Every structure is written in structure tokens, then in C-alpha cells.
PDB file of C-alpha atoms and ligand atoms in Angstrom:
ATOM      1  CA  MET D   6     120.643 -25.729 -32.992  1.00  0.00           C
ATOM      2  CA  ILE D   7     121.619 -25.793 -36.654  1.00  0.00           C
ATOM      3  CA  LEU D   8     119.131 -28.583 -37.326  1.00  0.00           C
ATOM      4  CA  ARG D   9     116.350 -26.564 -35.728  1.00  0.00           C
ATOM      5  CA  LEU D  10     117.271 -23.556 -37.854  1.00  0.00           C
ATOM      6  CA  LEU D  11     117.161 -25.715 -40.994  1.00  0.00           C
ATOM      7  CA  ILE D  12     113.709 -27.023 -40.078  1.00  0.00           C
ATOM      8  CA  VAL D  13     112.429 -23.477 -39.576  1.00  0.00           C
ATOM      9  CA  MET D  14     113.892 -22.423 -42.928  1.00  0.00           C
ATOM     10  CA  LEU D  15     112.299 -25.407 -44.679  1.00  0.00           C
ATOM     11  CA  PHE D  16     108.957 -24.587 -43.082  1.00  0.00           C
ATOM     12  CA  LEU D  17     109.154 -20.958 -44.202  1.00  0.00           C
ATOM     13  CA  SER D  18     110.176 -21.815 -47.765  1.00  0.00           C
ATOM     14  CA  SER D  19     107.422 -24.433 -48.160  1.00  0.00           C
ATOM     15  CA  ASN D  20     104.892 -21.850 -46.956  1.00  0.00           C
ATOM     16  CA  ALA D  21     106.176 -19.332 -49.470  1.00  0.00           C
ATOM     17  CA  TYR D  22     105.811 -21.943 -52.215  1.00  0.00           C
ATOM     18  CA  SER D  23     102.229 -22.829 -51.381  1.00  0.00           C
ATOM     19  CA  ALA D  24     101.285 -19.146 -51.260  1.00  0.00           C
ATOM     20  CA  SER D  25     101.495 -18.815 -55.041  1.00  0.00           C
ATOM     21  CA  PRO D  26      98.406 -20.443 -56.582  1.00  0.00           C
ATOM     22  CA  VAL D  27      98.255 -22.901 -59.460  1.00  0.00           C
ATOM     23  CA  VAL D  28      96.277 -21.124 -62.188  1.00  0.00           C
ATOM     24  CA  VAL D  29      93.501 -22.923 -64.094  1.00  0.00           C
ATOM     25  CA  GLY D  30      92.103 -20.641 -66.779  1.00  0.00           C
ATOM     26  CA  GLN D  31      88.735 -20.781 -68.506  1.00  0.00           C
ATOM     27  CA  LYS D  32      89.321 -19.899 -72.128  1.00  0.00           C
ATOM     28  CA  ASP D  33      87.354 -20.635 -75.333  1.00  0.00           C
ATOM     29  CA  LYS D  34      84.743 -22.565 -73.319  1.00  0.00           C
ATOM     30  CA  ALA D  35      87.385 -24.940 -71.946  1.00  0.00           C
ATOM     31  CA  PHE D  36      89.709 -25.261 -68.996  1.00  0.00           C
ATOM     32  CA  THR D  37      93.291 -24.392 -69.959  1.00  0.00           C
ATOM     33  CA  VAL D  38      94.518 -27.647 -68.366  1.00  0.00           C
ATOM     34  CA  GLU D  39      92.834 -31.063 -68.284  1.00  0.00           C
ATOM     35  CA  THR D  40      94.559 -32.312 -65.136  1.00  0.00           C
ATOM     36  CA  ILE D  41      96.643 -30.817 -62.370  1.00  0.00           C
ATOM     37  CA  ASN D  42      98.520 -32.557 -59.572  1.00  0.00           C
ATOM     38  CA  ILE D  43      98.765 -30.636 -56.343  1.00  0.00           C
ATOM     39  CA  LYS D  44      99.415 -31.248 -52.651  1.00  0.00           C
ATOM     40  CA  VAL D  45      97.189 -30.806 -49.619  1.00  0.00           C
ATOM     41  CA  GLY D  46      97.289 -27.120 -48.669  1.00  0.00           C
ATOM     42  CA  ASP D  47      97.906 -25.895 -52.226  1.00  0.00           C
ATOM     43  CA  LYS D  48      95.803 -23.090 -53.611  1.00  0.00           C
ATOM     44  CA  VAL D  49      94.225 -23.162 -57.090  1.00  0.00           C
ATOM     45  CA  ARG D  50      93.133 -19.993 -58.870  1.00  0.00           C
ATOM     46  CA  PHE D  51      90.259 -20.347 -61.366  1.00  0.00           C
ATOM     47  CA  LYS D  52      90.610 -17.432 -63.763  1.00  0.00           C
ATOM     48  CA  ASN D  53      88.026 -16.483 -66.370  1.00  0.00           C
ATOM     49  CA  GLU D  54      89.751 -15.426 -69.603  1.00  0.00           C
ATOM     50  CA  ASP D  55      86.609 -15.555 -71.761  1.00  0.00           C
ATOM     51  CA  PRO D  56      84.383 -12.554 -72.578  1.00  0.00           C
ATOM     52  CA  PHE D  57      81.430 -14.311 -70.924  1.00  0.00           C
ATOM     53  CA  PHE D  58      80.578 -15.884 -67.572  1.00  0.00           C
ATOM     54  CA  HIS D  59      81.664 -19.230 -66.219  1.00  0.00           C
ATOM     55  CA  ASN D  60      80.418 -21.008 -63.095  1.00  0.00           C
ATOM     56  CA  VAL D  61      83.010 -23.474 -61.855  1.00  0.00           C
ATOM     57  CA  PHE D  62      81.872 -26.159 -59.429  1.00  0.00           C
ATOM     58  CA  SER D  63      82.636 -29.616 -58.034  1.00  0.00           C
ATOM     59  CA  LEU D  64      80.312 -32.286 -56.689  1.00  0.00           C
ATOM     60  CA  SER D  65      83.246 -34.445 -55.529  1.00  0.00           C
ATOM     61  CA  ASP D  66      83.348 -35.616 -51.914  1.00  0.00           C
ATOM     62  CA  THR D  67      86.983 -34.518 -51.665  1.00  0.00           C
ATOM     63  CA  ALA D  68      86.055 -30.910 -52.306  1.00  0.00           C
ATOM     64  CA  PHE D  69      82.466 -29.809 -52.793  1.00  0.00           C
ATOM     65  CA  PHE D  70      82.251 -26.227 -54.053  1.00  0.00           C
ATOM     66  CA  ASP D  71      80.378 -23.799 -56.301  1.00  0.00           C
ATOM     67  CA  LEU D  72      82.231 -20.617 -57.251  1.00  0.00           C
ATOM     68  CA  GLY D  73      79.144 -18.960 -58.749  1.00  0.00           C
ATOM     69  CA  SER D  74      79.098 -17.013 -62.027  1.00  0.00           C
ATOM     70  CA  PHE D  75      82.004 -14.671 -62.568  1.00  0.00           C
ATOM     71  CA  PRO D  76      82.942 -12.550 -65.594  1.00  0.00           C
ATOM     72  CA  LYS D  77      86.050 -11.991 -67.690  1.00  0.00           C
ATOM     73  CA  GLY D  78      89.188 -11.033 -65.821  1.00  0.00           C
ATOM     74  CA  GLU D  79      87.936 -12.224 -62.443  1.00  0.00           C
ATOM     75  CA  HIS D  80      89.198 -15.208 -60.506  1.00  0.00           C
ATOM     76  CA  ARG D  81      88.255 -17.329 -57.510  1.00  0.00           C
ATOM     77  CA  ASP D  82      90.763 -19.095 -55.276  1.00  0.00           C
ATOM     78  CA  ILE D  83      90.302 -22.376 -53.441  1.00  0.00           C
ATOM     79  CA  THR D  84      92.705 -24.054 -51.036  1.00  0.00           C
ATOM     80  CA  PHE D  85      92.417 -27.836 -51.044  1.00  0.00           C
ATOM     81  CA  ASP D  86      92.824 -29.382 -47.596  1.00  0.00           C
ATOM     82  CA  LYS D  87      91.929 -33.017 -48.317  1.00  0.00           C
ATOM     83  CA  ALA D  88      93.656 -35.633 -50.488  1.00  0.00           C
ATOM     84  CA  GLY D  89      91.681 -37.193 -53.335  1.00  0.00           C
ATOM     85  CA  VAL D  90      90.417 -36.708 -56.857  1.00  0.00           C
ATOM     86  CA  ILE D  91      88.182 -33.774 -57.758  1.00  0.00           C
ATOM     87  CA  ASP D  92      86.159 -33.544 -60.968  1.00  0.00           C
ATOM     88  CA  VAL D  93      85.657 -29.893 -61.827  1.00  0.00           C
ATOM     89  CA  GLU D  94      82.913 -28.705 -64.188  1.00  0.00           C
ATOM     90  CA  CYS D  95      81.205 -25.531 -65.386  1.00  0.00           C
ATOM     91  CA  ALA D  96      77.471 -25.138 -64.746  1.00  0.00           C
ATOM     92  CA  ILE D  97      77.047 -22.972 -67.852  1.00  0.00           C
ATOM     93  CA  HIS D  98      79.078 -25.102 -70.295  1.00  0.00           C
ATOM     94  CA  PRO D  99      78.554 -28.858 -69.720  1.00  0.00           C
ATOM     95  CA  SER D 100      81.460 -29.769 -72.032  1.00  0.00           C
ATOM     96  CA  MET D 101      83.941 -28.106 -69.663  1.00  0.00           C
ATOM     97  CA  LYS D 102      85.655 -30.659 -67.421  1.00  0.00           C
ATOM     98  CA  MET D 103      89.000 -30.969 -65.664  1.00  0.00           C
ATOM     99  CA  THR D 104      90.486 -33.040 -62.860  1.00  0.00           C
ATOM    100  CA  ILE D 105      92.467 -32.091 -59.784  1.00  0.00           C
ATOM    101  CA  ASN D 106      94.546 -34.773 -58.039  1.00  0.00           C
ATOM    102  CA  VAL D 107      95.348 -33.766 -54.475  1.00  0.00           C
ATOM    103  CA  LYS D 108      98.115 -35.787 -52.799  1.00  0.00           C
ATOM    104  CA  GLU D 109      99.173 -35.844 -49.148  1.00  0.00           C
TER     105      GLU D 109
HETATM  106 CU1  LIG X 211      81.813 -22.166 -68.552  1.00  0.00          CU
END
């Protein structure tokens, strides 16, 4: 009984943890972090902190996405459900690159 209760508590606390996203900002035409290490099921928030648009995308097999153009102060969230390496870029600023490592 106690073991089952512990498992339920662990499950609930791990869910609460994954609910808060890892923030990757776009500031001064660059990503605020070069690399992040996350786990399958984690959420990443791409937040534009520049006074102009960014268009964050990935052509990686692990996670193929295009967030579209979004202005200052806005963000887009993505939950990563597959392990692997993801190269993230900006369609508007070719020098912008960062990497997401998703582990099981
Ligand atoms: Cu950009």
C-alpha cells in the first residue's frame, strides 16, 4: 500500500516538473542558450525578446517544426516526444542556431 502511494506521488511530482517549460529566448538576433538537455515529454518555450520578428524552425527528423513569425513578447511552446538531437534555426536570421538534446 505504502509503495503504491509512493509511486503515485512520484508520478504526480514528475508531471508537475515537466509542466514548467524550459525557456529559450531570442535576443539580439541570437538564441539565449546554445544547447539544452531535456527529457522526452519536456516542454520548451521559445520566447521572442527582440523588437522584431523571429521564425524558429527545425528540419531535424527527431522534431520537424516551423513556429512561424512571431513578434516581441510572444512565445511558442513545443513538447518533445522523441529522443534525439534537434538543430534549431531561425528562418529570418541564418546566423541563429541552437541545439536541443532530448534523452529518454
Ligand atoms: Cu530570428
